[in-house]
mmCIF file of C-alpha atoms in Angstrom:
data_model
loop_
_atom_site.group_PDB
_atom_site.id
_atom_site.type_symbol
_atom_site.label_atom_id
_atom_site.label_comp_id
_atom_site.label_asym_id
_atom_site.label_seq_id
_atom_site.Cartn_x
_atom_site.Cartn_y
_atom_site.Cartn_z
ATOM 1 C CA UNK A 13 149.340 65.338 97.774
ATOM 2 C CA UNK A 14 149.201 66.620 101.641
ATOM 3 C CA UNK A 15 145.800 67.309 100.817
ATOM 4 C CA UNK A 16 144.780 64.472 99.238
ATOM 5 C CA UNK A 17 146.218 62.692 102.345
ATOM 6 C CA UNK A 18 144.277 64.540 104.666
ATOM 7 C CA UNK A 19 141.025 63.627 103.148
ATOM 8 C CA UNK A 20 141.993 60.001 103.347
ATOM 9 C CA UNK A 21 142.877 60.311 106.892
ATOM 10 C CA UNK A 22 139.405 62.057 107.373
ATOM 11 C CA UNK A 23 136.988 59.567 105.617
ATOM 12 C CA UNK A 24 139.067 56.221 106.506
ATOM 13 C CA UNK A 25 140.487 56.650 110.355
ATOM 14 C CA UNK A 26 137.612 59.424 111.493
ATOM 15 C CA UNK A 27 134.738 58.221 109.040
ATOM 16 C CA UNK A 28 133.642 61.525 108.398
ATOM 17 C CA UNK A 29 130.845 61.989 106.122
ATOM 18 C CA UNK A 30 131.275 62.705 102.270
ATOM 19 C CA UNK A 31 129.453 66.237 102.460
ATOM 20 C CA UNK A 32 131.612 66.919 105.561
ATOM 21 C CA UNK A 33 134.922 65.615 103.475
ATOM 22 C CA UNK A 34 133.870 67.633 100.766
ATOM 23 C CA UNK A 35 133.318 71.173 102.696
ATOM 24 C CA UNK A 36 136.944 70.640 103.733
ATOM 25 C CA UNK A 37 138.140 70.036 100.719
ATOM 26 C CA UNK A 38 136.540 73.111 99.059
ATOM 27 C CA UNK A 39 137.988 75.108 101.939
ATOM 28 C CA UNK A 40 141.611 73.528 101.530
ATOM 29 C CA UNK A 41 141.586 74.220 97.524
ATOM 30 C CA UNK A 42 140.638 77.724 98.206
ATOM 31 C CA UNK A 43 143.099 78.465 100.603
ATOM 32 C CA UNK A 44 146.000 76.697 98.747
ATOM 33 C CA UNK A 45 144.584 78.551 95.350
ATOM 34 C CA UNK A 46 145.180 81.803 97.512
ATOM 35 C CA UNK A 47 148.570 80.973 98.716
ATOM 36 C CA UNK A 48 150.028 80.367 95.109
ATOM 37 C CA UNK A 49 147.942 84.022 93.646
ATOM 38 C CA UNK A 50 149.389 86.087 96.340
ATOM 39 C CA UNK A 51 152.580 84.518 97.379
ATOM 40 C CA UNK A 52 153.700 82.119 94.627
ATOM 41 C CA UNK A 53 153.355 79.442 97.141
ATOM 42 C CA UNK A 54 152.168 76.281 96.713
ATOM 43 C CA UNK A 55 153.537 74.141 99.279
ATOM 44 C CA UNK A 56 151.148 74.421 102.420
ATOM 45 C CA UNK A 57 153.957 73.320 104.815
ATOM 46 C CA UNK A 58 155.795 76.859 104.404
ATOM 47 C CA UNK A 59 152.618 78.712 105.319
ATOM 48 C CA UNK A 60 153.177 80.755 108.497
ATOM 49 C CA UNK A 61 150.157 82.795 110.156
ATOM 50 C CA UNK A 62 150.184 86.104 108.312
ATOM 51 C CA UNK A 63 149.461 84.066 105.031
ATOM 52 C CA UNK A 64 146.688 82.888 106.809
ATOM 53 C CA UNK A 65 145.574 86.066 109.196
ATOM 54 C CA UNK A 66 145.442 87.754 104.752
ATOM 55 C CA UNK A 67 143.546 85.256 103.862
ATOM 56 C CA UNK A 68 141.505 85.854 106.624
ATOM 57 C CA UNK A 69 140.841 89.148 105.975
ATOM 58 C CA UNK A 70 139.874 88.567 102.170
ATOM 59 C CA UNK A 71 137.349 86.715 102.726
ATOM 60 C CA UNK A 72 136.063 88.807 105.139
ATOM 61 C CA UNK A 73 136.274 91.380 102.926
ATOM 62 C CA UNK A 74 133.925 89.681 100.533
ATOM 63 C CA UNK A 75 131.233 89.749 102.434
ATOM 64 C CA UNK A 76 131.597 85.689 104.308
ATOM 65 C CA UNK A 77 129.789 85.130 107.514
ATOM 66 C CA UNK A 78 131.787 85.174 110.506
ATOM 67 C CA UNK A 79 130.397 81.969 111.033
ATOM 68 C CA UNK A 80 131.498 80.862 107.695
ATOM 69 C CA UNK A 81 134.912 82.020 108.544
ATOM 70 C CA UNK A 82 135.149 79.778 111.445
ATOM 71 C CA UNK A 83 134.175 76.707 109.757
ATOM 72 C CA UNK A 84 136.567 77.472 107.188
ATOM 73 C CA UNK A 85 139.840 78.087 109.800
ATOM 74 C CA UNK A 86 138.456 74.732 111.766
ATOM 75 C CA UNK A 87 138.801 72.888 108.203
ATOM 76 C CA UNK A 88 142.503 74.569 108.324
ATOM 77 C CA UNK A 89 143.785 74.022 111.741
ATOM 78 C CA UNK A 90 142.303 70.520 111.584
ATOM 79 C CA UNK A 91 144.513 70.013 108.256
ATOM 80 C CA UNK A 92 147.795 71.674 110.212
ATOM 81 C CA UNK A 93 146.990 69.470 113.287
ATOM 82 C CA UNK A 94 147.091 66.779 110.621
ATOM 83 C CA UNK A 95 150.203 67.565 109.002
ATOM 84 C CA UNK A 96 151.476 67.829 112.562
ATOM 85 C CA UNK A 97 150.724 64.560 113.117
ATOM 86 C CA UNK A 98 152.524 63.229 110.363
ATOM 87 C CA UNK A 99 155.332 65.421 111.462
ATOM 88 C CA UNK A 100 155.308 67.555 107.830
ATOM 89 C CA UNK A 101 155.556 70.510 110.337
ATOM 90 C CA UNK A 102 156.389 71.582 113.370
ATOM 91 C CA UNK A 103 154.008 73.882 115.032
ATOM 92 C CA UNK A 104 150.017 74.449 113.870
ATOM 93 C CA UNK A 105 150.389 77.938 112.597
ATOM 94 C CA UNK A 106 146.809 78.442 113.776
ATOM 95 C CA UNK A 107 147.810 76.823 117.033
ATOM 96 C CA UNK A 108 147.244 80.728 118.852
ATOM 97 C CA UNK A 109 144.576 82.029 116.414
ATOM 98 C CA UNK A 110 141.017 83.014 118.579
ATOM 99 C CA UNK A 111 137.570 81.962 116.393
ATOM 100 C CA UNK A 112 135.668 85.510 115.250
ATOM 101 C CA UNK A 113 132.914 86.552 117.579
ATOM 102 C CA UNK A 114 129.609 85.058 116.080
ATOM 103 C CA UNK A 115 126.282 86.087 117.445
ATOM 104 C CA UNK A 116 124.613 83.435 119.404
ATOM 105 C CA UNK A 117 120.968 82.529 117.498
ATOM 106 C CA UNK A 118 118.726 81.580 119.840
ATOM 107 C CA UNK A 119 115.684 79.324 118.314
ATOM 108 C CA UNK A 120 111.941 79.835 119.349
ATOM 109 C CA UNK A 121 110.957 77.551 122.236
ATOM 110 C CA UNK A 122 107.709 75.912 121.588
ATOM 111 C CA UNK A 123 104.401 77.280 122.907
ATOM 112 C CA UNK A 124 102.753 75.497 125.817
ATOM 113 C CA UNK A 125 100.164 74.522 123.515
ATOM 114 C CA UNK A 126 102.557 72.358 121.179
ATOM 115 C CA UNK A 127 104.193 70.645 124.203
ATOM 116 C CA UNK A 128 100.660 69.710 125.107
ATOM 117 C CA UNK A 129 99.677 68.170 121.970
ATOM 118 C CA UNK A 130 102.807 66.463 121.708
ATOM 119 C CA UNK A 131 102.449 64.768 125.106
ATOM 120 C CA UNK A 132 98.366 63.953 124.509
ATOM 121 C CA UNK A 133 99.490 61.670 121.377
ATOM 122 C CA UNK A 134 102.051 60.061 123.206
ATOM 123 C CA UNK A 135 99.601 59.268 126.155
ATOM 124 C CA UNK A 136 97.930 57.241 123.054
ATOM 125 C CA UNK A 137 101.312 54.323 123.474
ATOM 126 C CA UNK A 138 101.454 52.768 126.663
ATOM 127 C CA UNK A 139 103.867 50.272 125.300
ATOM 128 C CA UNK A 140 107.622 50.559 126.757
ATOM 129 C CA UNK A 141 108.467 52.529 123.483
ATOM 130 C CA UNK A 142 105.672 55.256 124.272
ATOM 131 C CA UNK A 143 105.958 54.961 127.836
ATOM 132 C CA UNK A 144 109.757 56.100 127.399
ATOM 133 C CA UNK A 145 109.452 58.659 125.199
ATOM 134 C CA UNK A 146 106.876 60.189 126.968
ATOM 135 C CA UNK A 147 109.201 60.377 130.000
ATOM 136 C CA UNK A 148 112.034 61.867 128.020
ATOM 137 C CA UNK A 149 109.735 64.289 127.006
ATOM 138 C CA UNK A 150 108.460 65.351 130.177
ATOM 139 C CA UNK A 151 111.858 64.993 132.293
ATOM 140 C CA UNK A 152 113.231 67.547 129.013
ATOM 141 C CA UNK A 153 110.352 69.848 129.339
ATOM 142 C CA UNK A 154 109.030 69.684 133.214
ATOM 143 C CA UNK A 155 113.220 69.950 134.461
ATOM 144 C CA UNK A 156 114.651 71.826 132.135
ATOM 145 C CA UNK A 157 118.264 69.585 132.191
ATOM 146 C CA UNK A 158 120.437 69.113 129.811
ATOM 147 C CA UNK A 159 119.992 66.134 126.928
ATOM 148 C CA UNK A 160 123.468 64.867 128.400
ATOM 149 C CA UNK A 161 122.260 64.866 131.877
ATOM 150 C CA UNK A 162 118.646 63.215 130.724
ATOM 151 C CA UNK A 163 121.075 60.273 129.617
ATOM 152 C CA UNK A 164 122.825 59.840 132.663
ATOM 153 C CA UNK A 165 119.977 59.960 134.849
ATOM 154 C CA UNK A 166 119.926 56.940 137.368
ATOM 155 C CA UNK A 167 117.315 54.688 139.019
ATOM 156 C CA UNK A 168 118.960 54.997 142.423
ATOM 157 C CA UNK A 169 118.884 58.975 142.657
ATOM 158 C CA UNK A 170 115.026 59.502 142.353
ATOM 159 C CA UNK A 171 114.076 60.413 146.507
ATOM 160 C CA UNK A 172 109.996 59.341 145.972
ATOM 161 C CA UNK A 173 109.986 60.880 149.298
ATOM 162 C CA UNK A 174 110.681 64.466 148.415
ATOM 163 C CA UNK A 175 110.064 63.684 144.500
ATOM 164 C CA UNK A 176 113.496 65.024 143.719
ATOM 165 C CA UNK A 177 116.081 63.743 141.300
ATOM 166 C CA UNK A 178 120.004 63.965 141.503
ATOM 167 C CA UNK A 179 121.341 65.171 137.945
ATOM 168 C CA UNK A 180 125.198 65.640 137.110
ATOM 169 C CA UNK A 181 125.788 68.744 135.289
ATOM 170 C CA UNK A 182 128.555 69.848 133.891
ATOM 171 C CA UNK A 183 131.783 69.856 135.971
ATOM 172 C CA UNK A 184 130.000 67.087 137.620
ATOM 173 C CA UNK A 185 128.284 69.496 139.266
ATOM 174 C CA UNK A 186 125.489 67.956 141.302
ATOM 175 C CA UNK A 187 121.989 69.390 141.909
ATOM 176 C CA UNK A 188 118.618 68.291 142.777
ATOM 177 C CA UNK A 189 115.748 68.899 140.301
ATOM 178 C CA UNK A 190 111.792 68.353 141.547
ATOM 179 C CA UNK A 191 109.641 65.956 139.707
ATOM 180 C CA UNK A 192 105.848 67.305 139.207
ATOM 181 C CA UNK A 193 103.347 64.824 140.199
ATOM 182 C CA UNK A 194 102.638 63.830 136.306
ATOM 183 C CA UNK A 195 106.216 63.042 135.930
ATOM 184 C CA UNK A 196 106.786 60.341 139.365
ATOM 185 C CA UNK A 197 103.182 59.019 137.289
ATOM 186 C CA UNK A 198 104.848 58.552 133.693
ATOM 187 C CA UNK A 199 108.214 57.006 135.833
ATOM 188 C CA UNK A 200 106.123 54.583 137.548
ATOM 189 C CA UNK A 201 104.580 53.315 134.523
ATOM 190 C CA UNK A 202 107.336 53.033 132.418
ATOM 191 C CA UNK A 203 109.480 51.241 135.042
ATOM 192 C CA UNK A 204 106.986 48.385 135.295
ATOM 193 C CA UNK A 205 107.503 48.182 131.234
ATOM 194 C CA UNK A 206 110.787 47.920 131.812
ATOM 195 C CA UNK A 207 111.157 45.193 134.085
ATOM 196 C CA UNK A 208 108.917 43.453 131.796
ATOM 197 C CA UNK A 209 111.857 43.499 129.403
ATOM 198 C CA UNK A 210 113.930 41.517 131.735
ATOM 199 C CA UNK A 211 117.361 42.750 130.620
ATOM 200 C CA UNK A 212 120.749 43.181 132.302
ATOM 201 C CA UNK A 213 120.779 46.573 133.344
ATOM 202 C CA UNK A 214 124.131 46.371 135.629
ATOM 203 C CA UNK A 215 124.339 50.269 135.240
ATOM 204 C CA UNK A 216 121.035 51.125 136.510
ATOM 205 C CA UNK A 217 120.508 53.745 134.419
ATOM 206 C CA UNK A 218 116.685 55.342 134.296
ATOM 207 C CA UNK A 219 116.251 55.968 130.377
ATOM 208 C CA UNK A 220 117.289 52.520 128.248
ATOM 209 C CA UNK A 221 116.725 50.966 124.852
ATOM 210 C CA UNK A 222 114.640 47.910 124.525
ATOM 211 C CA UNK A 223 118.035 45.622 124.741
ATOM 212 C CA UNK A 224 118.815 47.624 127.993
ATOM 213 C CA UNK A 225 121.749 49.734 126.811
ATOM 214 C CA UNK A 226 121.379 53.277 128.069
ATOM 215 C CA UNK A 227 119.936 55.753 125.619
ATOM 216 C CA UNK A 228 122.011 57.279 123.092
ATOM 217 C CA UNK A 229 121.961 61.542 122.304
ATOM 218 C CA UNK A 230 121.171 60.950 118.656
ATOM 219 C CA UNK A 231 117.663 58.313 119.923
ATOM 220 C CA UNK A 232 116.532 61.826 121.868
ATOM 221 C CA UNK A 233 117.023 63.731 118.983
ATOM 222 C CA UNK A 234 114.778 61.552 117.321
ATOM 223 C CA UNK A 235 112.450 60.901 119.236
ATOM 224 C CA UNK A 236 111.651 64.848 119.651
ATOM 225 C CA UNK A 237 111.859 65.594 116.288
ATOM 226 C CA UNK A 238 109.462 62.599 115.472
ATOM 227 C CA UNK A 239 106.853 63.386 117.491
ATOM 228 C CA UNK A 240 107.199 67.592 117.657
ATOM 229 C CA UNK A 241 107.287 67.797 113.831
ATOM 230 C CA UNK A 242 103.301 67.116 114.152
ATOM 231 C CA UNK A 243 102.401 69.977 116.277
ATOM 232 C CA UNK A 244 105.115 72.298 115.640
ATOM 233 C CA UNK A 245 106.674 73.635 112.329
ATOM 234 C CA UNK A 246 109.470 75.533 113.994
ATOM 235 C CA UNK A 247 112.614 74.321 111.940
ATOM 236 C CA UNK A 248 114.377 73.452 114.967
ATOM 237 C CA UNK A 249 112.800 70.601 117.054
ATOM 238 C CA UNK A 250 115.716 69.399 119.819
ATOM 239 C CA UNK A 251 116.208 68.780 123.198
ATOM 240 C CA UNK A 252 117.521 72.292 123.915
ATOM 241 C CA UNK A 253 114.095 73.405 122.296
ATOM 242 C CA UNK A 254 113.070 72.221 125.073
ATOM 243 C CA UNK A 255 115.241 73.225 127.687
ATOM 244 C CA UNK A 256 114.475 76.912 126.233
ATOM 245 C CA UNK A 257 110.853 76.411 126.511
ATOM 246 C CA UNK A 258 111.273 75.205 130.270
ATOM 247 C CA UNK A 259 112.850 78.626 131.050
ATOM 248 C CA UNK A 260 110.408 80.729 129.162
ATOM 249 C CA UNK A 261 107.483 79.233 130.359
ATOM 250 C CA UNK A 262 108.565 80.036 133.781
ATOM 251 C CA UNK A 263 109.426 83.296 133.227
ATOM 252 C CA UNK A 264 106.436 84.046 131.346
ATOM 253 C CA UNK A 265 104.485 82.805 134.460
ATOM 254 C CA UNK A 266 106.472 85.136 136.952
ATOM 255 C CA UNK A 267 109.742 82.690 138.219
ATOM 256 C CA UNK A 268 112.412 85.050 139.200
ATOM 257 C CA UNK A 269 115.931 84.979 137.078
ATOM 258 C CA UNK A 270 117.747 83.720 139.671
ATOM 259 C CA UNK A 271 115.325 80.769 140.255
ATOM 260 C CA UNK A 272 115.518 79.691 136.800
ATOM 261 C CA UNK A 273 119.335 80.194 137.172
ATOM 262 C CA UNK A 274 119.446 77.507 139.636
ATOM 263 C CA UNK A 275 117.217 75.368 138.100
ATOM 264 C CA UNK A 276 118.646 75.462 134.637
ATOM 265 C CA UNK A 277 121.934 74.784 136.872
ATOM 266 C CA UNK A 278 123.782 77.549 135.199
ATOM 267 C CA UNK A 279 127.105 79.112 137.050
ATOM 268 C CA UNK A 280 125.604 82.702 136.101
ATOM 269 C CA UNK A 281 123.185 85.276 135.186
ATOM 270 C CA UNK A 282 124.280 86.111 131.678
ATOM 271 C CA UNK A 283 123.529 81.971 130.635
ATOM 272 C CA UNK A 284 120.411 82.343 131.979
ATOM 273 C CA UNK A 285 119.684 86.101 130.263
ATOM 274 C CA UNK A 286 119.898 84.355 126.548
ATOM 275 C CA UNK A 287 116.205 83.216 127.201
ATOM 276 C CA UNK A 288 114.507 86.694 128.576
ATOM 277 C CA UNK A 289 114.348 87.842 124.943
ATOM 278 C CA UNK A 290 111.476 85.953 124.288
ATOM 279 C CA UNK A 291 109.639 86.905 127.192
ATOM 280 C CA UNK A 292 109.734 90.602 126.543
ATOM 281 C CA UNK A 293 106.574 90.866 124.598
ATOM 282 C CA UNK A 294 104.778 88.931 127.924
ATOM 283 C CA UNK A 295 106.694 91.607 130.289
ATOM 284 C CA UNK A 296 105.394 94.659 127.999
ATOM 285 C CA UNK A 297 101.429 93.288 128.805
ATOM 286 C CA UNK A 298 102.200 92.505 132.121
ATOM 287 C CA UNK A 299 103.705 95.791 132.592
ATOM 288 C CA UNK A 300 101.078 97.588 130.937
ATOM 289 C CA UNK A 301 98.402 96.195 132.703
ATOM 290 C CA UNK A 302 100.414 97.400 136.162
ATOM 291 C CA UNK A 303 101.854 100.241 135.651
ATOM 292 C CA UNK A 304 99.441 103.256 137.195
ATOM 293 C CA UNK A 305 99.428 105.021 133.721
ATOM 294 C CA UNK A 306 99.763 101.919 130.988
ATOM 295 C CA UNK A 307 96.366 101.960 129.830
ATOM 296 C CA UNK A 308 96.530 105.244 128.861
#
């Protein structure tokens, strides 16, 4: 019944998806069907945290994914913060309970070449539509900021002066990023098509939809996987795809750690560090090509 609740609660007030529903549903059953095998106990609101922590470890045990293991203790905390909720108990027994480590998978950036055919068939729409996906493209790629801050970028904070632009990171940390010559270009163009649109843009934000609301995470999505599935077939095509190939790139072509650092706007080294991996096979030829005894 508590279940069956939950699920309710979860399509009707949070509109979750039916795959989504039915992942946590799976994970509930199994859990409760565990319960009742190894303690005779099938009423979920008497569970405390060593039922859980053996559960745990079972599935463990049979070979799940620490990854998988996650999901499956998010589908059972969110249930407990549920029942919580409702006041069917007291405390989330998984209120303490610290996620498993999971190793961080870091996708393949794309190549220089596939950014560059991407950006050639967009130079082929000069309409508003082309003009502004070009520039989301080429702020992602020739910046290196985050899809969030891309969003929130304002009119007001480019400086054509210094050909700088103001981005809020996270924290609302501020920093300044430089805009390549091509870039201020693509800006200029597309501004022009959007005063053509003549909509209410009280906000003044840079990046807008046709009916002048700003742009929306899951339009960039789109808009990179739309045009980068036709150069590229890595399987993931996102805005972080590109962020990743902004850092590589520059390392590949000699920028320091710490400059990237800055530029990515990351607090330390060790962010910055996922992205060397794929730069190692570009080290190894420049190093053998230096080193006093690598062509030997």
């Amino acid at each position: 019944m508590l279940i069956s609740s939950f699920l309710e609660y979860l399509e009707f007030e949070k509109k979750y998806s039916k795959h989504t529903i039915m992942a946590y549903k799976n994970d509930l059953i199994a859990f409760s069907e565990f319960c009742v095998e190894n303690y005779e106990e099938n009423n979920l609101t008497r569970i405390h945290y060593r039922e859980i922590r053996s559960w745990i470890v079972s599935i463990v045990n049979a070979g799940t994914s620490n990854r998988s293991v996650n999901r499956k203790i998010s589908s059972l905390k969110s249930f407990y913060n549920f029942l919580q909720k409702i006041e069917e108990v007291d405390v989330n027994p998984l209120s303490k309970h610290k996620s498993l480590k999971v190793q961080k998978k870091v996708s393949s950036p794309f190549t220089e070449r596939e950014i560059n055919d991407a950006i050639e068939i967009l130079k082929k729409k000069n309409d508003f539509d082309g003009l502004r996906n070009r520039l989301i493209i080429e702020l992602l790629y020739s910046t290196g900021i985050r899809r969030a801050e891309l969003i929130n970028l304002k009119e007001k904070n480019i400086d054509y002066v210094n050909n700088t632009i103001k981005v809020l990171g996270k924290r609302n940390k501020e920093r300044l990023v430089v805009l390549l010559p091509f870039v201020v270009e693509t800006i200029d163009s597309y501004l022009i098509k959007k005063k053509e649109l003549q909509v209410s843009d009280d906000e003044g934000f840079l990046l807008v939809t046709k009916k002048g609301g700003k742009i929306y995470e899951t339009l960039v999505y789109r808009i990179i996987n739309s045009y980068f599935s036709r150069v590229s077939t890595k399987g993931k095509k996102s805005p972080h795809v590109l962020r990743h190939a902004f850092a590589t790139h520059l390392l590949n072509n000699g920028a320091s750690l710490n400059s990237v650092k800055e530029l990515l706007g990351h607090s330390s080294l060790a962010s910055t560090q996922v992205y060397t991996h794929n730069s190692l096979e570009e080290i190894k030829k420049v190093f053998n090509m230096a080193h006093p005894r690598g062509a030997d």
